[in-house]
C-alpha cells in the first residue's frame, strides 16, 4: 500500500510541529492507490442514499476481518513509525473516517 520512497525527516517534523499535519508526496504506491480507490468507491456505491458521505466513520471497526483494508492501512509499519515519530509511543486509533 505504501510507497517505499516515503521519508520522514527534520523538514516533515518541523512542518508537523508548526501546522499539526504533514503532506507526504507519493505516500501511497500506485498499486496501493488503485486498491484503496476501488475499496472506497465500493463503500460509497453501497451506502444508503440518505447517509452523508462525510460521516462514514470507524470503518476499521466495521469491515470484515479478512478484508479490513482500513485497519491494514492504519497499522501499516510505515504509518505506525510516522505516528510514533510525530506523537510518541503508545498512540491509539480513536476513529477513522473516509
Backbone as CSV, one residue per row, in Angstrom:
resi,resn,N_x,N_y,N_z,CA_x,CA_y,CA_z,C_x,C_y,C_z
1,UNK,0.806,-1.205,0.000,0.000,0.000,0.000,0.849,1.270,0.000
2,UNK,1.893,1.277,0.781,2.709,2.473,0.984,3.880,2.470,0.016
3,UNK,4.162,3.627,-0.560,5.302,3.779,-1.461,6.594,3.660,-0.646
4,UNK,7.514,2.872,-1.132,8.767,2.644,-0.417,9.659,3.863,-0.314
5,UNK,9.333,4.917,-1.049,10.167,6.134,-1.018,9.708,7.159,0.016
6,UNK,8.709,6.823,0.819,8.217,7.760,1.832,9.331,8.047,2.825
7,UNK,9.530,9.318,3.099,10.536,9.710,4.085,9.913,10.655,5.107
8,UNK,10.443,10.600,6.290,10.010,11.483,7.364,11.273,11.930,8.074
9,UNK,11.642,13.161,7.825,12.852,13.695,8.428,12.576,15.001,9.147
10,UNK,13.630,15.771,9.329,13.542,17.023,10.070,12.534,17.987,9.435
11,UNK,12.539,18.091,8.110,11.626,19.000,7.414,10.171,18.632,7.700
12,UNK,9.856,17.343,7.637,8.490,16.897,7.888,8.107,17.103,9.363
13,UNK,9.036,16.831,10.259,8.769,17.012,11.688,8.510,18.477,12.010
14,UNK,9.298,19.359,11.421,9.095,20.790,11.653,7.738,21.233,11.115
15,UNK,7.353,20.706,9.961,6.038,21.026,9.394,4.925,20.531,10.320
16,UNK,5.082,19.319,10.845,4.081,18.790,11.775,3.996,19.653,13.032
17,UNK,5.137,20.011,13.587,5.155,20.841,14.803,4.514,22.206,14.553
18,UNK,4.745,22.766,13.377,4.235,24.095,13.042,2.736,24.067,12.689
19,UNK,2.331,23.050,11.906,0.986,23.043,11.332,0.036,22.001,11.917
20,UNK,0.578,21.000,12.589,-0.262,19.937,13.131,-0.581,18.838,12.139
21,UNK,-0.002,18.911,10.955,-0.169,17.878,9.938,1.030,17.927,8.990
22,UNK,1.187,16.901,8.199,2.232,16.886,7.176,1.641,16.359,5.875
23,UNK,2.231,16.780,4.784,1.896,16.256,3.462,3.065,15.399,3.008
24,UNK,2.754,14.194,2.583,3.794,13.272,2.134,3.553,12.919,0.672
25,UNK,4.283,13.576,-0.246,4.129,13.235,-1.661,4.445,11.757,-1.893
26,UNK,3.705,11.163,-2.788,3.900,9.753,-3.132,3.777,8.858,-1.904
27,UNK,2.828,9.148,-1.065,2.630,8.361,0.145,2.187,6.944,-0.178
28,UNK,1.190,6.826,-1.063,0.715,5.505,-1.476,1.427,5.078,-2.751
29,UNK,1.681,3.791,-2.852,2.199,3.265,-4.114,1.078,3.334,-5.147
30,UNK,1.411,3.250,-6.432,0.369,3.261,-7.453,-0.590,2.097,-7.242
31,UNK,-0.044,0.936,-6.907,-0.878,-0.241,-6.639,-1.763,-0.002,-5.411
32,UNK,-1.194,0.578,-4.361,-1.954,0.877,-3.150,-3.046,1.896,-3.411
33,UNK,-2.742,2.924,-4.222,-3.729,3.941,-4.556,-4.896,3.332,-5.330
34,UNK,-4.587,2.499,-6.303,-5.636,1.840,-7.085,-6.500,0.951,-6.191
35,UNK,-5.852,0.162,-5.363,-6.561,-0.747,-4.457,-7.494,0.022,-3.518
36,UNK,-6.975,1.060,-2.877,-7.787,1.815,-1.921,-8.882,2.609,-2.622
37,UNK,-8.592,3.133,-3.801,-9.630,3.859,-4.552,-10.800,2.925,-4.867
38,UNK,-10.494,1.702,-5.283,-11.548,0.723,-5.567,-12.360,0.406,-4.325
39,UNK,-11.694,0.237,-3.192,-12.385,-0.078,-1.943,-13.274,1.083,-1.494
40,UNK,-12.749,2.298,-1.551,-13.524,3.471,-1.136,-14.703,3.678,-2.080
41,UNK,-14.470,3.555,-3.381,-15.570,3.694,-4.345,-16.677,2.683,-4.058
42,UNK,-16.298,1.461,-3.702,-17.301,0.426,-3.392,-18.112,0.805,-2.157
43,UNK,-17.468,1.377,-1.152,-18.174,1.810,0.063,-19.204,2.872,-0.293
44,UNK,-18.783,3.867,-1.066,-19.705,4.939,-1.441,-20.840,4.429,-2.319
45,UNK,-20.563,3.472,-3.172,-21.587,2.914,-4.049,-22.640,2.135,-3.251
46,UNK,-22.210,1.458,-2.183,-23.104,0.597,-1.411,-23.824,1.304,-0.268
47,UNK,-23.400,2.512,0.077,-24.028,3.192,1.214,-25.453,3.587,0.875
48,UNK,-26.260,3.698,1.884,-27.648,4.125,1.706,-27.667,5.568,1.189
49,UNK,-28.602,5.912,0.309,-28.639,7.251,-0.280,-28.761,8.383,0.740
50,UNK,-29.382,8.113,1.875,-29.564,9.178,2.863,-28.395,9.312,3.836
51,UNK,-27.363,8.504,3.672,-26.178,8.604,4.532,-25.213,9.612,3.913
52,UNK,-24.853,10.614,4.685,-23.913,11.627,4.235,-22.525,11.009,4.115
53,UNK,-21.924,11.108,2.947,-20.608,10.520,2.706,-19.509,11.052,3.600
54,UNK,-19.719,12.239,4.162,-18.717,12.809,5.059,-18.746,12.157,6.434
55,UNK,-19.754,11.358,6.689,-19.891,10.742,8.009,-19.701,9.228,7.967
56,UNK,-18.906,8.757,7.042,-18.551,7.334,7.020,-17.346,7.165,7.935
57,UNK,-17.622,6.771,9.161,-16.572,6.730,10.176,-16.376,5.333,10.740
58,UNK,-15.208,5.148,11.320,-14.837,3.937,12.053,-14.960,2.653,11.238
59,UNK,-14.599,2.752,9.970,-14.622,1.564,9.124,-13.670,0.498,9.648
60,UNK,-12.623,0.917,10.333,-11.683,-0.069,10.881,-12.371,-1.013,11.873
61,UNK,-13.512,-0.597,12.409,-14.273,-1.449,13.330,-15.389,-2.219,12.628
62,UNK,-15.712,-1.837,11.411,-16.884,-2.390,10.737,-16.572,-3.348,9.591
63,UNK,-15.446,-3.169,8.956,-15.116,-4.020,7.812,-14.828,-5.443,8.267
64,UNK,-15.087,-6.424,7.392,-14.806,-7.814,7.773,-13.317,-8.014,8.067
65,UNK,-13.034,-8.825,9.043,-11.659,-9.035,9.496,-10.742,-9.501,8.368
66,UNK,-11.259,-10.324,7.469,-10.410,-10.864,6.405,-10.222,-9.882,5.243
67,UNK,-10.883,-8.719,5.282,-10.732,-7.715,4.226,-10.805,-6.312,4.821
68,UNK,-10.138,-6.110,5.938,-10.199,-4.826,6.622,-9.041,-3.938,6.156
69,UNK,-9.243,-3.352,4.989,-8.199,-2.522,4.396,-7.936,-1.254,5.208
70,UNK,-8.936,-0.746,5.911,-8.728,0.444,6.742,-7.778,0.118,7.904
71,UNK,-7.977,-1.029,8.534,-7.093,-1.454,9.622,-5.686,-1.729,9.087
72,UNK,-5.615,-2.374,7.920,-4.308,-2.673,7.313,-3.539,-1.389,7.035
73,UNK,-4.222,-0.363,6.554,-3.559,0.911,6.294,-3.149,1.584,7.604
74,UNK,-4.061,1.630,8.563,-3.791,2.323,9.829,-2.678,1.662,10.637
75,UNK,-2.497,0.367,10.465,-1.481,-0.345,11.253,-0.267,-0.754,10.414
76,UNK,-0.175,-0.191,9.230,0.998,-0.479,8.392,2.248,0.001,9.142
77,UNK,3.330,-0.768,9.113,4.533,-0.386,9.859,5.041,1.027,9.558
78,UNK,4.952,1.470,8.323,5.397,2.830,7.982,4.504,3.863,8.662
79,UNK,3.204,3.637,8.657,2.262,4.558,9.317,2.540,4.593,10.817
80,UNK,2.697,3.423,11.403,2.946,3.370,12.844,4.233,4.109,13.208
81,UNK,5.254,3.985,12.385,6.525,4.677,12.639,6.336,6.194,12.527
82,UNK,5.595,6.637,11.502,5.341,8.069,11.346,4.556,8.625,12.537
83,UNK,3.570,7.877,12.993,2.772,8.314,14.145,3.653,8.389,15.388
84,UNK,4.474,7.375,15.581,5.354,7.368,16.760,6.350,8.526,16.716
85,UNK,6.905,8.807,15.554,7.851,9.921,15.432,7.162,11.267,15.667
86,UNK,5.900,11.361,15.306,5.163,12.618,15.450,4.572,12.798,16.839
87,UNK,4.001,11.726,17.390,3.248,11.838,18.638,3.879,11.130,19.824
88,UNK,4.863,10.288,19.554,5.461,9.492,20.605,4.840,8.104,20.636
89,UNK,5.378,7.224,21.482,4.872,5.846,21.536,3.508,5.760,22.222
90,UNK,2.786,4.698,21.912,1.537,4.417,22.612,0.301,5.056,22.016
91,UNK,0.397,5.644,20.832,-0.801,6.237,20.212,-1.808,5.136,19.895
92,UNK,-3.081,5.476,19.949,-4.149,4.523,19.671,-5.106,5.113,18.655
93,UNK,-5.739,4.234,17.888,-6.739,4.691,16.926,-8.017,5.000,17.691
94,UNK,-8.440,6.234,17.594,-9.694,6.643,18.222,-10.844,6.566,17.221
95,UNK,-10.543,6.965,15.983,-11.579,6.951,14.946,-10.909,6.941,13.581
96,UNK,-11.654,6.473,12.595,-11.211,6.548,11.208,-12.352,7.136,10.394
97,UNK,-11.996,7.840,9.341,-13.026,8.483,8.533,-12.540,8.578,7.097
98,UNK,-13.469,8.340,6.161,-13.121,8.481,4.752,-13.073,9.952,4.399
